[in-house]
């Protein structure tokens, strides 16, 4: 399989909404376009550990290390549950213009990193995805996997920024509507809780 096929496949996979997309969109709507870019950056950075682990370890080691996988999966589910419940019970700031400065850039990025960092499915995804394109018989196998992996990250960043900017445009629609903001926040909170439940009870 060639690089073009990898890029197209990656683009399609990344377009599918997940926790990272949800976080970026919710940040764009409630905090604005600029904040959504930082959210996208954080989510992308959260991919790096999974990429490194998937390249460094063999699929055999991952299969026999069930305890480590279970702990990581549980931590990810708990964190998503924490985010979801927090979004549902918290009282949103109705002044979106001011709220953009209330949440620090470092906090937005850190939350994005944790969302993907605590998702063990990313490690398994790279285990099954990258070997399809990198030649396992090549002496440059690790380098090839790294190049494909970072290519995947670049696409992720661009797609997430696109999602966030589109969501940021709708920020003007919600700026004078506390009810809409509160409802949206609760909806995203419920989505995060659903993701947490799916992650906790997933078999892979």
PDB file of C-alpha atoms in Angstrom:
ATOM      1  CA  UNK A   1       0.000   0.000   0.000  1.00  0.00           C
ATOM      2  CA  UNK A   2       1.325   3.442  -0.880  1.00  0.00           C
ATOM      3  CA  UNK A   3       1.521   6.744   0.921  1.00  0.00           C
ATOM      4  CA  UNK A   4      -1.471   8.201  -0.936  1.00  0.00           C
ATOM      5  CA  UNK A   5      -3.642   5.312   0.234  1.00  0.00           C
ATOM      6  CA  UNK A   6      -2.416   5.882   3.789  1.00  0.00           C
ATOM      7  CA  UNK A   7      -3.270   9.586   3.669  1.00  0.00           C
ATOM      8  CA  UNK A   8      -6.769   8.976   2.291  1.00  0.00           C
ATOM      9  CA  UNK A   9      -7.501   6.207   4.797  1.00  0.00           C
ATOM     10  CA  UNK A  10      -6.184   8.302   7.679  1.00  0.00           C
ATOM     11  CA  UNK A  11      -8.290  11.275   6.624  1.00  0.00           C
ATOM     12  CA  UNK A  12     -11.466   9.185   6.552  1.00  0.00           C
ATOM     13  CA  UNK A  13     -10.709   7.617   9.938  1.00  0.00           C
ATOM     14  CA  UNK A  14      -9.967  10.985  11.556  1.00  0.00           C
ATOM     15  CA  UNK A  15     -13.179  12.496  10.182  1.00  0.00           C
ATOM     16  CA  UNK A  16     -15.195  10.016  12.247  1.00  0.00           C
ATOM     17  CA  UNK A  17     -16.266  11.888  15.417  1.00  0.00           C
ATOM     18  CA  UNK A  18     -14.648  10.656  18.618  1.00  0.00           C
ATOM     19  CA  UNK A  19     -13.725  12.064  22.006  1.00  0.00           C
ATOM     20  CA  UNK A  20     -11.064  14.370  20.541  1.00  0.00           C
ATOM     21  CA  UNK A  21     -13.436  15.794  17.961  1.00  0.00           C
ATOM     22  CA  UNK A  22     -16.136  16.250  20.600  1.00  0.00           C
ATOM     23  CA  UNK A  23     -13.753  18.103  22.894  1.00  0.00           C
ATOM     24  CA  UNK A  24     -12.482  20.343  20.091  1.00  0.00           C
ATOM     25  CA  UNK A  25     -15.987  21.190  18.876  1.00  0.00           C
ATOM     26  CA  UNK A  26     -17.295  21.885  22.373  1.00  0.00           C
ATOM     27  CA  UNK A  27     -14.296  24.132  23.046  1.00  0.00           C
ATOM     28  CA  UNK A  28     -14.877  25.968  19.767  1.00  0.00           C
ATOM     29  CA  UNK A  29     -18.525  26.598  20.561  1.00  0.00           C
ATOM     30  CA  UNK A  30     -18.096  27.665  24.174  1.00  0.00           C
ATOM     31  CA  UNK A  31     -14.653  29.315  24.048  1.00  0.00           C
ATOM     32  CA  UNK A  32     -14.242  30.443  20.448  1.00  0.00           C
ATOM     33  CA  UNK A  33     -12.122  29.627  17.409  1.00  0.00           C
ATOM     34  CA  UNK A  34      -8.753  30.441  18.966  1.00  0.00           C
ATOM     35  CA  UNK A  35      -9.368  28.117  21.924  1.00  0.00           C
ATOM     36  CA  UNK A  36     -10.444  25.323  19.577  1.00  0.00           C
ATOM     37  CA  UNK A  37      -7.034  25.454  17.871  1.00  0.00           C
ATOM     38  CA  UNK A  38      -5.316  24.866  21.214  1.00  0.00           C
ATOM     39  CA  UNK A  39      -7.756  22.033  21.942  1.00  0.00           C
ATOM     40  CA  UNK A  40      -6.901  20.439  18.587  1.00  0.00           C
ATOM     41  CA  UNK A  41      -3.193  20.812  19.349  1.00  0.00           C
ATOM     42  CA  UNK A  42      -3.616  19.147  22.748  1.00  0.00           C
ATOM     43  CA  UNK A  43      -5.561  16.219  21.306  1.00  0.00           C
ATOM     44  CA  UNK A  44      -2.888  15.735  18.657  1.00  0.00           C
ATOM     45  CA  UNK A  45      -0.077  15.767  21.222  1.00  0.00           C
ATOM     46  CA  UNK A  46      -1.923  13.076  23.164  1.00  0.00           C
ATOM     47  CA  UNK A  47      -1.328  10.717  20.246  1.00  0.00           C
ATOM     48  CA  UNK A  48       2.480  10.713  20.621  1.00  0.00           C
ATOM     49  CA  UNK A  49       2.778   8.261  23.564  1.00  0.00           C
ATOM     50  CA  UNK A  50       0.485   5.765  21.837  1.00  0.00           C
ATOM     51  CA  UNK A  51       2.496   6.053  18.652  1.00  0.00           C
ATOM     52  CA  UNK A  52       5.764   5.432  20.477  1.00  0.00           C
ATOM     53  CA  UNK A  53       4.394   2.494  22.480  1.00  0.00           C
ATOM     54  CA  UNK A  54       2.866   0.840  19.434  1.00  0.00           C
ATOM     55  CA  UNK A  55       6.156   1.031  17.548  1.00  0.00           C
ATOM     56  CA  UNK A  56       8.378   0.004  20.462  1.00  0.00           C
ATOM     57  CA  UNK A  57       6.329  -3.019  21.537  1.00  0.00           C
ATOM     58  CA  UNK A  58       5.218  -6.007  19.502  1.00  0.00           C
ATOM     59  CA  UNK A  59       1.579  -7.047  19.181  1.00  0.00           C
ATOM     60  CA  UNK A  60       2.461 -10.174  21.154  1.00  0.00           C
ATOM     61  CA  UNK A  61       3.617  -8.162  24.171  1.00  0.00           C
ATOM     62  CA  UNK A  62       0.433  -6.086  24.037  1.00  0.00           C
ATOM     63  CA  UNK A  63      -1.757  -9.199  23.993  1.00  0.00           C
ATOM     64  CA  UNK A  64      -0.148 -10.752  27.089  1.00  0.00           C
ATOM     65  CA  UNK A  65      -0.056  -7.462  28.998  1.00  0.00           C
ATOM     66  CA  UNK A  66      -3.763  -7.445  29.744  1.00  0.00           C
ATOM     67  CA  UNK A  67      -3.421  -5.890  33.217  1.00  0.00           C
ATOM     68  CA  UNK A  68      -1.628  -2.781  31.929  1.00  0.00           C
ATOM     69  CA  UNK A  69      -4.220  -2.366  29.197  1.00  0.00           C
ATOM     70  CA  UNK A  70      -7.093  -2.749  31.657  1.00  0.00           C
ATOM     71  CA  UNK A  71      -5.655  -0.113  34.021  1.00  0.00           C
ATOM     72  CA  UNK A  72      -5.105   2.369  31.181  1.00  0.00           C
ATOM     73  CA  UNK A  73      -8.588   1.736  29.830  1.00  0.00           C
ATOM     74  CA  UNK A  74     -10.098   2.232  33.290  1.00  0.00           C
ATOM     75  CA  UNK A  75      -8.216   5.505  33.826  1.00  0.00           C
ATOM     76  CA  UNK A  76      -9.414   6.750  30.447  1.00  0.00           C
ATOM     77  CA  UNK A  77     -13.028   5.862  31.231  1.00  0.00           C
ATOM     78  CA  UNK A  78     -12.845   7.560  34.647  1.00  0.00           C
ATOM     79  CA  UNK A  79     -11.381  10.724  33.161  1.00  0.00           C
ATOM     80  CA  UNK A  80     -14.060  10.926  30.448  1.00  0.00           C
ATOM     81  CA  UNK A  81     -16.722  10.311  33.081  1.00  0.00           C
ATOM     82  CA  UNK A  82     -15.227  13.108  35.184  1.00  0.00           C
ATOM     83  CA  UNK A  83     -15.330  15.495  32.226  1.00  0.00           C
ATOM     84  CA  UNK A  84     -18.887  14.541  31.323  1.00  0.00           C
ATOM     85  CA  UNK A  85     -20.312  14.884  34.827  1.00  0.00           C
ATOM     86  CA  UNK A  86     -18.425  18.141  35.289  1.00  0.00           C
ATOM     87  CA  UNK A  87     -19.953  19.592  32.122  1.00  0.00           C
ATOM     88  CA  UNK A  88     -23.458  18.548  33.175  1.00  0.00           C
ATOM     89  CA  UNK A  89     -23.424  19.875  36.738  1.00  0.00           C
ATOM     90  CA  UNK A  90     -21.302  22.987  36.242  1.00  0.00           C
ATOM     91  CA  UNK A  91     -22.877  26.379  35.698  1.00  0.00           C
ATOM     92  CA  UNK A  92     -21.621  27.777  32.370  1.00  0.00           C
ATOM     93  CA  UNK A  93     -20.378  31.300  31.947  1.00  0.00           C
ATOM     94  CA  UNK A  94     -22.918  33.161  29.862  1.00  0.00           C
ATOM     95  CA  UNK A  95     -20.477  35.831  28.765  1.00  0.00           C
ATOM     96  CA  UNK A  96     -18.547  33.968  26.097  1.00  0.00           C
ATOM     97  CA  UNK A  97     -16.387  36.942  25.305  1.00  0.00           C
ATOM     98  CA  UNK A  98     -15.012  36.892  28.820  1.00  0.00           C
ATOM     99  CA  UNK A  99     -14.985  33.121  29.153  1.00  0.00           C
ATOM    100  CA  UNK A 100     -12.374  32.887  26.438  1.00  0.00           C
ATOM    101  CA  UNK A 101      -9.832  34.361  28.813  1.00  0.00           C
ATOM    102  CA  UNK A 102     -11.064  32.510  31.890  1.00  0.00           C
ATOM    103  CA  UNK A 103      -9.794  29.136  30.776  1.00  0.00           C
ATOM    104  CA  UNK A 104      -6.036  29.181  30.370  1.00  0.00           C
ATOM    105  CA  UNK A 105      -4.439  27.963  27.172  1.00  0.00           C
ATOM    106  CA  UNK A 106      -2.394  25.455  29.180  1.00  0.00           C
ATOM    107  CA  UNK A 107      -5.582  24.015  30.680  1.00  0.00           C
ATOM    108  CA  UNK A 108      -7.216  23.606  27.276  1.00  0.00           C
ATOM    109  CA  UNK A 109      -4.132  21.892  25.855  1.00  0.00           C
ATOM    110  CA  UNK A 110      -3.680  19.682  28.919  1.00  0.00           C
ATOM    111  CA  UNK A 111      -7.290  18.491  28.772  1.00  0.00           C
ATOM    112  CA  UNK A 112      -6.889  17.652  25.081  1.00  0.00           C
ATOM    113  CA  UNK A 113      -3.697  15.696  25.766  1.00  0.00           C
ATOM    114  CA  UNK A 114      -5.297  13.694  28.578  1.00  0.00           C
ATOM    115  CA  UNK A 115      -8.343  12.823  26.500  1.00  0.00           C
ATOM    116  CA  UNK A 116      -6.226  10.992  23.921  1.00  0.00           C
ATOM    117  CA  UNK A 117      -3.448   9.937  26.299  1.00  0.00           C
ATOM    118  CA  UNK A 118      -5.892   7.916  28.413  1.00  0.00           C
ATOM    119  CA  UNK A 119      -7.476   6.188  25.439  1.00  0.00           C
ATOM    120  CA  UNK A 120      -5.724   2.794  25.054  1.00  0.00           C
ATOM    121  CA  UNK A 121      -7.553   2.106  21.803  1.00  0.00           C
ATOM    122  CA  UNK A 122      -5.138   4.493  20.087  1.00  0.00           C
ATOM    123  CA  UNK A 123      -2.237   2.180  20.898  1.00  0.00           C
ATOM    124  CA  UNK A 124      -4.124  -0.813  19.522  1.00  0.00           C
ATOM    125  CA  UNK A 125      -5.147   1.226  16.504  1.00  0.00           C
ATOM    126  CA  UNK A 126      -1.551   2.041  15.590  1.00  0.00           C
ATOM    127  CA  UNK A 127      -0.587  -1.590  16.191  1.00  0.00           C
ATOM    128  CA  UNK A 128      -3.038  -2.748  13.551  1.00  0.00           C
ATOM    129  CA  UNK A 129      -2.852   0.255  11.208  1.00  0.00           C
ATOM    130  CA  UNK A 130       0.810   1.203  10.729  1.00  0.00           C
ATOM    131  CA  UNK A 131       2.155  -2.287   9.852  1.00  0.00           C
ATOM    132  CA  UNK A 132      -0.143  -2.309   6.826  1.00  0.00           C
ATOM    133  CA  UNK A 133       1.950   0.465   5.285  1.00  0.00           C
ATOM    134  CA  UNK A 134       5.438   0.126   6.785  1.00  0.00           C
ATOM    135  CA  UNK A 135       7.492  -2.768   5.441  1.00  0.00           C
ATOM    136  CA  UNK A 136       8.212  -5.096   8.345  1.00  0.00           C
ATOM    137  CA  UNK A 137      11.099  -6.662   6.434  1.00  0.00           C
ATOM    138  CA  UNK A 138      12.793  -3.321   5.967  1.00  0.00           C
ATOM    139  CA  UNK A 139      15.655  -2.217   8.177  1.00  0.00           C
ATOM    140  CA  UNK A 140      13.985   1.192   8.340  1.00  0.00           C
ATOM    141  CA  UNK A 141      10.746  -0.200   9.753  1.00  0.00           C
ATOM    142  CA  UNK A 142      10.794   2.036  12.854  1.00  0.00           C
ATOM    143  CA  UNK A 143      11.571   5.139  10.796  1.00  0.00           C
ATOM    144  CA  UNK A 144       8.765   4.308   8.360  1.00  0.00           C
ATOM    145  CA  UNK A 145       6.297   3.823  11.226  1.00  0.00           C
ATOM    146  CA  UNK A 146       7.354   7.135  12.766  1.00  0.00           C
ATOM    147  CA  UNK A 147       6.917   8.972   9.461  1.00  0.00           C
ATOM    148  CA  UNK A 148       3.481   7.465   8.896  1.00  0.00           C
ATOM    149  CA  UNK A 149       2.547   8.133  12.506  1.00  0.00           C
ATOM    150  CA  UNK A 150       3.531  11.789  12.385  1.00  0.00           C
ATOM    151  CA  UNK A 151       1.737  12.097   9.057  1.00  0.00           C
ATOM    152  CA  UNK A 152      -1.363  10.806  10.813  1.00  0.00           C
ATOM    153  CA  UNK A 153      -0.850  13.416  13.537  1.00  0.00           C
ATOM    154  CA  UNK A 154      -0.588  16.259  11.027  1.00  0.00           C
ATOM    155  CA  UNK A 155      -3.835  15.181   9.373  1.00  0.00           C
ATOM    156  CA  UNK A 156      -5.439  14.896  12.807  1.00  0.00           C
ATOM    157  CA  UNK A 157      -4.372  18.423  13.720  1.00  0.00           C
ATOM    158  CA  UNK A 158      -5.683  19.902  10.472  1.00  0.00           C
ATOM    159  CA  UNK A 159      -9.013  18.063  10.620  1.00  0.00           C
ATOM    160  CA  UNK A 160      -9.541  18.937  14.270  1.00  0.00           C
ATOM    161  CA  UNK A 161      -8.722  22.594  13.628  1.00  0.00           C
ATOM    162  CA  UNK A 162     -11.260  22.551  10.807  1.00  0.00           C
ATOM    163  CA  UNK A 163     -13.895  21.102  13.132  1.00  0.00           C
ATOM    164  CA  UNK A 164     -13.020  23.638  15.813  1.00  0.00           C
ATOM    165  CA  UNK A 165     -13.123  26.642  13.495  1.00  0.00           C
ATOM    166  CA  UNK A 166     -16.502  25.621  12.135  1.00  0.00           C
ATOM    167  CA  UNK A 167     -17.751  25.237  15.688  1.00  0.00           C
ATOM    168  CA  UNK A 168     -16.220  28.600  16.606  1.00  0.00           C
ATOM    169  CA  UNK A 169     -18.276  30.291  13.913  1.00  0.00           C
ATOM    170  CA  UNK A 170     -21.439  29.170  15.722  1.00  0.00           C
ATOM    171  CA  UNK A 171     -20.082  30.883  18.831  1.00  0.00           C
ATOM    172  CA  UNK A 172     -21.853  34.076  17.715  1.00  0.00           C
ATOM    173  CA  UNK A 173     -25.154  32.204  17.650  1.00  0.00           C
ATOM    174  CA  UNK A 174     -24.809  31.212  21.303  1.00  0.00           C
ATOM    175  CA  UNK A 175     -23.145  34.318  22.729  1.00  0.00           C
ATOM    176  CA  UNK A 176     -26.382  35.933  23.962  1.00  0.00           C
ATOM    177  CA  UNK A 177     -28.210  32.737  24.876  1.00  0.00           C
ATOM    178  CA  UNK A 178     -27.419  31.271  28.314  1.00  0.00           C
ATOM    179  CA  UNK A 179     -30.054  28.577  27.780  1.00  0.00           C
ATOM    180  CA  UNK A 180     -28.468  27.365  24.550  1.00  0.00           C
ATOM    181  CA  UNK A 181     -25.011  27.280  26.123  1.00  0.00           C
ATOM    182  CA  UNK A 182     -26.261  25.363  29.147  1.00  0.00           C
ATOM    183  CA  UNK A 183     -28.107  22.866  26.957  1.00  0.00           C
ATOM    184  CA  UNK A 184     -25.095  22.367  24.697  1.00  0.00           C
ATOM    185  CA  UNK A 185     -22.792  21.875  27.657  1.00  0.00           C
ATOM    186  CA  UNK A 186     -25.062  19.178  29.063  1.00  0.00           C
ATOM    187  CA  UNK A 187     -25.322  17.462  25.672  1.00  0.00           C
ATOM    188  CA  UNK A 188     -21.540  17.310  25.333  1.00  0.00           C
ATOM    189  CA  UNK A 189     -21.332  16.090  28.914  1.00  0.00           C
ATOM    190  CA  UNK A 190     -23.701  13.224  28.122  1.00  0.00           C
ATOM    191  CA  UNK A 191     -21.647  12.381  25.024  1.00  0.00           C
ATOM    192  CA  UNK A 192     -18.474  12.165  27.123  1.00  0.00           C
ATOM    193  CA  UNK A 193     -20.245   9.877  29.603  1.00  0.00           C
ATOM    194  CA  UNK A 194     -21.352   7.619  26.731  1.00  0.00           C
ATOM    195  CA  UNK A 195     -17.764   7.485  25.478  1.00  0.00           C
ATOM    196  CA  UNK A 196     -16.625   6.601  29.017  1.00  0.00           C
ATOM    197  CA  UNK A 197     -19.108   3.730  29.274  1.00  0.00           C
ATOM    198  CA  UNK A 198     -18.161   2.410  25.842  1.00  0.00           C
ATOM    199  CA  UNK A 199     -14.467   2.532  26.733  1.00  0.00           C
ATOM    200  CA  UNK A 200     -14.941   0.864  30.128  1.00  0.00           C
ATOM    201  CA  UNK A 201     -16.933  -2.060  28.730  1.00  0.00           C
ATOM    202  CA  UNK A 202     -15.099  -2.469  25.424  1.00  0.00           C
ATOM    203  CA  UNK A 203     -13.395  -5.802  24.886  1.00  0.00           C
ATOM    204  CA  UNK A 204     -10.473  -4.332  22.941  1.00  0.00           C
TER     205      UNK A 204
END
